[in-house]
PDB file of C-alpha atoms in Angstrom:
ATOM      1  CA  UNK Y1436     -71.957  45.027-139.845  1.00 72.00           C
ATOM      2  CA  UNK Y1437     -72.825  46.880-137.108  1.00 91.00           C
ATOM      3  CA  UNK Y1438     -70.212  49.035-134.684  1.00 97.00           C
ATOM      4  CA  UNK Y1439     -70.527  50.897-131.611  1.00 97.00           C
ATOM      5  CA  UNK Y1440     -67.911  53.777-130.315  1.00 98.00           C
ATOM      6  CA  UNK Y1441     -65.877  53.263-127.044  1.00 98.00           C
ATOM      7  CA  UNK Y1442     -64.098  55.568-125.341  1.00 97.00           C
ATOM      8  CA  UNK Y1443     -61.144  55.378-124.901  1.00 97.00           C
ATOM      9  CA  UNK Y1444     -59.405  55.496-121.073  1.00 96.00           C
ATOM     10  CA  UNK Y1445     -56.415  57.993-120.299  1.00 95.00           C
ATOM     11  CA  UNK Y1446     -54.098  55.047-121.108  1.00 96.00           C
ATOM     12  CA  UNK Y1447     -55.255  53.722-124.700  1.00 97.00           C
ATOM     13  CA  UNK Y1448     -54.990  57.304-125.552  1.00 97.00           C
ATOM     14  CA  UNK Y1449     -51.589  58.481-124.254  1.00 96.00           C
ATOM     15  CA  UNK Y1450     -50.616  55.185-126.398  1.00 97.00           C
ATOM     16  CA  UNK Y1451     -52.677  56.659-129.099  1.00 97.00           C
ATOM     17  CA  UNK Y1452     -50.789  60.072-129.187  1.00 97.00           C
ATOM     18  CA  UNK Y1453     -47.412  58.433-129.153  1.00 96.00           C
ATOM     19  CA  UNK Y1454     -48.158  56.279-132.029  1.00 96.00           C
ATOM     20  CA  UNK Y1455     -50.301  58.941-133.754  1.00 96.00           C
ATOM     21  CA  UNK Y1456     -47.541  61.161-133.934  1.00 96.00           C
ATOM     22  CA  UNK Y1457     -44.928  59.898-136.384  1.00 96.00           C
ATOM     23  CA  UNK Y1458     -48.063  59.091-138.386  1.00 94.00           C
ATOM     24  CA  UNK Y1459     -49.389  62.821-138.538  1.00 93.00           C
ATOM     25  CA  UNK Y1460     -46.091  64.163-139.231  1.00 95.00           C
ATOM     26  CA  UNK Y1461     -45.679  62.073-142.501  1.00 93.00           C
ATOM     27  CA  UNK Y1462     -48.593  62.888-143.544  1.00 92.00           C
ATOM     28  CA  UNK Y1463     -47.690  66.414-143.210  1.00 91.00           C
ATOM     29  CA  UNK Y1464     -44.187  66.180-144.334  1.00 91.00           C
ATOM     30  CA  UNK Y1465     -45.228  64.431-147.752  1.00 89.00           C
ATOM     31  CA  UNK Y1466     -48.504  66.393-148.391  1.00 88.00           C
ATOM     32  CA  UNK Y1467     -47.931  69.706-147.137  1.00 87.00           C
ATOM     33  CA  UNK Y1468     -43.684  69.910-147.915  1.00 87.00           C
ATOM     34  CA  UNK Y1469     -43.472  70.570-144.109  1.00 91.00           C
ATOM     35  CA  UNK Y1470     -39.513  69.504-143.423  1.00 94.00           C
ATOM     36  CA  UNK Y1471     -40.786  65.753-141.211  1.00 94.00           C
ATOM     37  CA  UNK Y1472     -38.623  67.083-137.535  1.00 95.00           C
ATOM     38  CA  UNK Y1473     -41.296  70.366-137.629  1.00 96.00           C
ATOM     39  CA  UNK Y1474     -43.930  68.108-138.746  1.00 95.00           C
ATOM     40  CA  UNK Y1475     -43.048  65.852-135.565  1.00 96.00           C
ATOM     41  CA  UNK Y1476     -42.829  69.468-132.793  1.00 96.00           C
ATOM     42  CA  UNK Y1477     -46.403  70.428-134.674  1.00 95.00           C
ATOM     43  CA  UNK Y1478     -47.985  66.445-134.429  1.00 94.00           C
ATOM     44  CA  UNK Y1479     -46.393  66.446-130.252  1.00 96.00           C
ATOM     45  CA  UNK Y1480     -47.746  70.295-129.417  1.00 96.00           C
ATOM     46  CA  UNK Y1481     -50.807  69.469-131.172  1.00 94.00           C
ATOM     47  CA  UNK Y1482     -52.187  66.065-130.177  1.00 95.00           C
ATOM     48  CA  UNK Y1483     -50.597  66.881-126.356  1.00 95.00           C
ATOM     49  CA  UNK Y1484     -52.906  70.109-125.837  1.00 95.00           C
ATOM     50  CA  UNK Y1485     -56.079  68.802-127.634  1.00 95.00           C
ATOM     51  CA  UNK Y1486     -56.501  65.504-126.271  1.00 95.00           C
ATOM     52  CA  UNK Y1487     -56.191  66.702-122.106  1.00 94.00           C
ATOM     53  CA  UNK Y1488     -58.420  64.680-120.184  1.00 93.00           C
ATOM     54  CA  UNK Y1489     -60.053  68.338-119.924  1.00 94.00           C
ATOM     55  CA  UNK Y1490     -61.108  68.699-123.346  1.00 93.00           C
ATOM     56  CA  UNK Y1491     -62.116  64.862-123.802  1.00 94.00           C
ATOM     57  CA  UNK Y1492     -64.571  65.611-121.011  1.00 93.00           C
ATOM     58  CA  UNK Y1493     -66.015  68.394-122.585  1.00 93.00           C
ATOM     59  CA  UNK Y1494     -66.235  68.407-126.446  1.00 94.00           C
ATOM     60  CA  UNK Y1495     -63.406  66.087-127.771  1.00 96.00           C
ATOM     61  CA  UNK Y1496     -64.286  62.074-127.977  1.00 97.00           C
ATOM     62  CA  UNK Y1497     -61.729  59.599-129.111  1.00 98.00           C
ATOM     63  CA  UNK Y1498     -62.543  56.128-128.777  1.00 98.00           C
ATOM     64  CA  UNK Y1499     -62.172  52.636-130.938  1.00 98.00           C
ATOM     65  CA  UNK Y1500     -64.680  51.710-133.630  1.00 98.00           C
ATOM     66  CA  UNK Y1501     -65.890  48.145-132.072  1.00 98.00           C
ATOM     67  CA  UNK Y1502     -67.164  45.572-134.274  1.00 97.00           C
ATOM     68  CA  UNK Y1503     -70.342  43.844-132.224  1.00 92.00           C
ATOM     69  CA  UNK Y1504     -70.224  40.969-134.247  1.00 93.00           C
ATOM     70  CA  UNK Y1505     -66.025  40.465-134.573  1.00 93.00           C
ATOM     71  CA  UNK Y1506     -66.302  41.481-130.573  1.00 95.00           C
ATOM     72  CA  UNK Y1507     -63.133  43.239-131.519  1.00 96.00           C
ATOM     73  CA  UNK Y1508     -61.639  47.135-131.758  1.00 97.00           C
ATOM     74  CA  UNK Y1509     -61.363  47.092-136.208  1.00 98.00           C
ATOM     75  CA  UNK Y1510     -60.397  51.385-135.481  1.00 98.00           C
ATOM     76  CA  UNK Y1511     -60.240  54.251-134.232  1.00 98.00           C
ATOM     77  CA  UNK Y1512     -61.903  57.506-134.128  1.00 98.00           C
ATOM     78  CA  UNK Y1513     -61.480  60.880-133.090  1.00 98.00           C
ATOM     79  CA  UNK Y1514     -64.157  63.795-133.073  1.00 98.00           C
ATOM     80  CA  UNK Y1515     -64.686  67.080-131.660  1.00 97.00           C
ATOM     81  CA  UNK Y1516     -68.363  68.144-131.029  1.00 97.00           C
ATOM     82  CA  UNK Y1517     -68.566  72.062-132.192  1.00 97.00           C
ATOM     83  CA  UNK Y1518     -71.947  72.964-131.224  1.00 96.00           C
ATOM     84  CA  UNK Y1519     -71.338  76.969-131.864  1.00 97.00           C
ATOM     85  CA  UNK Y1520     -70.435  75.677-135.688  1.00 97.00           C
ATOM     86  CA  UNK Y1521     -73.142  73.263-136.253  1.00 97.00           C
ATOM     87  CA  UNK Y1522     -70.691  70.636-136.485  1.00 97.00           C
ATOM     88  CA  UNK Y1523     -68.865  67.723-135.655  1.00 98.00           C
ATOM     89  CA  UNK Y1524     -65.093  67.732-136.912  1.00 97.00           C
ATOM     90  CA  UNK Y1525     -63.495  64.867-137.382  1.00 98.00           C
ATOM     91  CA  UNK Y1526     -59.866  64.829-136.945  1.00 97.00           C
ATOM     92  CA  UNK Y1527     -58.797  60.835-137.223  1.00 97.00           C
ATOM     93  CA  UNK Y1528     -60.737  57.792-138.038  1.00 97.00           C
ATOM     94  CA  UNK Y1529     -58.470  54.956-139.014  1.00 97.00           C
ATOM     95  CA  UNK Y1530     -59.581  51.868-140.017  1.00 97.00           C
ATOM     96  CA  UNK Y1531     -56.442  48.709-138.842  1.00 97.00           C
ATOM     97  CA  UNK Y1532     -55.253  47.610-141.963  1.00 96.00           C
ATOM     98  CA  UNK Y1533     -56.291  43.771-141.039  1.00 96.00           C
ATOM     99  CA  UNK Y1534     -60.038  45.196-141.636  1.00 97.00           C
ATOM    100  CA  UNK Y1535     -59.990  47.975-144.737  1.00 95.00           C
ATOM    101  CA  UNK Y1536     -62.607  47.505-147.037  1.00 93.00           C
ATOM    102  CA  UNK Y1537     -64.586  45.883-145.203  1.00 95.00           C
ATOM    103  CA  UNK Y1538     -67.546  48.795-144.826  1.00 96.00           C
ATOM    104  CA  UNK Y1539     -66.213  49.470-141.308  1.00 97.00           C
ATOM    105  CA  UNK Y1540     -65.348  53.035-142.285  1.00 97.00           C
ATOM    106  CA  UNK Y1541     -68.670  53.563-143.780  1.00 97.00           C
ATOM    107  CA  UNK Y1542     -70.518  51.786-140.714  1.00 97.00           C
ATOM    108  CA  UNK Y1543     -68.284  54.746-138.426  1.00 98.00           C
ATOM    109  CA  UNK Y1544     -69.526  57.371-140.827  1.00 98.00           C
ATOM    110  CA  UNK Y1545     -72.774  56.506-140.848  1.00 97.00           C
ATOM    111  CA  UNK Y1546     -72.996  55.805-136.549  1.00 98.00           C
ATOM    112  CA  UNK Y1547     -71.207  59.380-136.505  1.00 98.00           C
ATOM    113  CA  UNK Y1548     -73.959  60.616-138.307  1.00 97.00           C
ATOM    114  CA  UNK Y1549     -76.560  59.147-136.086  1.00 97.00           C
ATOM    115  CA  UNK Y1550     -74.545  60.838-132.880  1.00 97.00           C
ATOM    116  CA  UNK Y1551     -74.655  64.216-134.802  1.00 97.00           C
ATOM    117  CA  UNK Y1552     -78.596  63.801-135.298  1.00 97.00           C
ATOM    118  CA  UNK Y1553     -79.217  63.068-131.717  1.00 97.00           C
ATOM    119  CA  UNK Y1554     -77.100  66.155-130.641  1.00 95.00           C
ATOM    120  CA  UNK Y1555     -78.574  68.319-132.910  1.00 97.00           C
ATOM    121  CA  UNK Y1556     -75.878  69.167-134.987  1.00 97.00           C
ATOM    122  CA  UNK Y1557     -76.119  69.411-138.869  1.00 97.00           C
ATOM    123  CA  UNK Y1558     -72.347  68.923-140.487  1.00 96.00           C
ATOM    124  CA  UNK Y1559     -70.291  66.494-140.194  1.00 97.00           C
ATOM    125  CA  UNK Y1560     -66.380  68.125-141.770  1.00 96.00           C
ATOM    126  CA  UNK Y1561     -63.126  66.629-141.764  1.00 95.00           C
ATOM    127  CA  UNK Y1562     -59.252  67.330-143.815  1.00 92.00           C
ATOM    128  CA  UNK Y1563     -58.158  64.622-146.395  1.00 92.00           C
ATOM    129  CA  UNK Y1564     -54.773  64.033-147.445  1.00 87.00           C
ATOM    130  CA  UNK Y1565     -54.377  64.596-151.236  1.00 84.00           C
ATOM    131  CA  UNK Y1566     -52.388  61.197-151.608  1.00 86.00           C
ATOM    132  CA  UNK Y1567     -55.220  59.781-149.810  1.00 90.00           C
ATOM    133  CA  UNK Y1568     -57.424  58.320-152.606  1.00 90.00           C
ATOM    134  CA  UNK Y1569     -59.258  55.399-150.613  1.00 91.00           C
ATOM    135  CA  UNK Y1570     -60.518  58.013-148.134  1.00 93.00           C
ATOM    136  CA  UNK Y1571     -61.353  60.712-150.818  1.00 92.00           C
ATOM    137  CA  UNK Y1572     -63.483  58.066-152.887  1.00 93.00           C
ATOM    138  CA  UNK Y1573     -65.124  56.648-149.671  1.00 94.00           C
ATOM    139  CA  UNK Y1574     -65.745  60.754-148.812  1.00 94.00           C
ATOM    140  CA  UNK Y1575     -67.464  60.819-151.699  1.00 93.00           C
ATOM    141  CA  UNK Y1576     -69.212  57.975-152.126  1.00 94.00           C
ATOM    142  CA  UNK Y1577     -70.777  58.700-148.827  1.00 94.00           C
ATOM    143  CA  UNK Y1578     -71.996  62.372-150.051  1.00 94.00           C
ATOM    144  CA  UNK Y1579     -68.955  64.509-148.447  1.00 94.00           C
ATOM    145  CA  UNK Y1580     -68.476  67.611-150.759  1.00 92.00           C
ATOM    146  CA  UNK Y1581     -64.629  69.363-151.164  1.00 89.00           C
ATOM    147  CA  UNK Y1582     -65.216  72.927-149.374  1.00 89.00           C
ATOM    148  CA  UNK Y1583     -61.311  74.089-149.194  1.00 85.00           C
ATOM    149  CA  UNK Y1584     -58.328  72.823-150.522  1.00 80.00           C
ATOM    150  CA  UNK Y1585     -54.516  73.845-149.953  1.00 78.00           C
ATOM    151  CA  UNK Y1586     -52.231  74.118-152.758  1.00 78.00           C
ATOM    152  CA  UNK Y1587     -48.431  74.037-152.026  1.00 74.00           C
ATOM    153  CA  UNK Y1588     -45.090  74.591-155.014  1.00 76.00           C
ATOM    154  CA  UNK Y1589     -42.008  72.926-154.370  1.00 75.00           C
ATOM    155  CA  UNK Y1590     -39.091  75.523-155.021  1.00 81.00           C
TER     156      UNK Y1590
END
């Protein structure tokens, strides 16, 4: 099943931060014992500064993960092209629930691998969520390797 990338406009992403945010700051909150309202001020400062129009111009793509044969947006992805690092980070790819496990994650993977090639860049990196364990087995499956991990006590 192949996909394509498309960018997204200023609009679809403004919509994309204020829907991303409550998101990122659960996923903080539960994982990383951040209290959820600093979670939210972190997910708003953060999303706000790195997705300008500046920065998506330059070395930050976000865009949906198009299905050519659906003719239909099945996700979204967001990357930032780190030349100086040899790498492409990923910081979002999301799958719509309608369309998990369908190999549309793995067709984004592997078409973000492709991109990398053509740019020249040799590592692909991203951050997991530990309660995460669909992503973390398709991570592995598709030949990611751990290379940090963050360990937090409740007291």
């Amino acid at each position: 099943m192949p996909v394509t990338f498309k960018e997204m406009n200023t609009e679809e992403v403004q919509r994309y931060i204020e829907w991303e945010i409550p998101n990122y700051a659960e996923s903080v909150s539960a994982n990383l014992g951040i209290p959820k309202e600093a979670a939210l001020k972190d997910g708003e400062k953060q999303l706000h500064s790195l997705l300008t129009e500046e920065n998506r111009k330059k070395d930050h793509f976000i865009g949906n993960v198009f299905c050519k044969e659906k003719k239909e947006n099945v996700g979204i992805i967001w990357y930032n092209t780190q030349p100086e690092r040899d790498r492409i980070f990923i910081f979002h790819i999301y799958i719509y629930e309608t369309f998990r496990k369908m190999g549309y994650a793995s067709a984004a993977l592997t078409l973000l691998e492709e991109v990398a090639k053509q740019e020249g860049i040799g590592t692909i990196a991203l951050n997991v969520f530990a309660n995460n364990a669909g992503a973390q087995h398709l991570y592995s499956r598709l030949g990611y390797e751990t290379a940090s991990m963050v360990k937090t006590k409740k007291i």
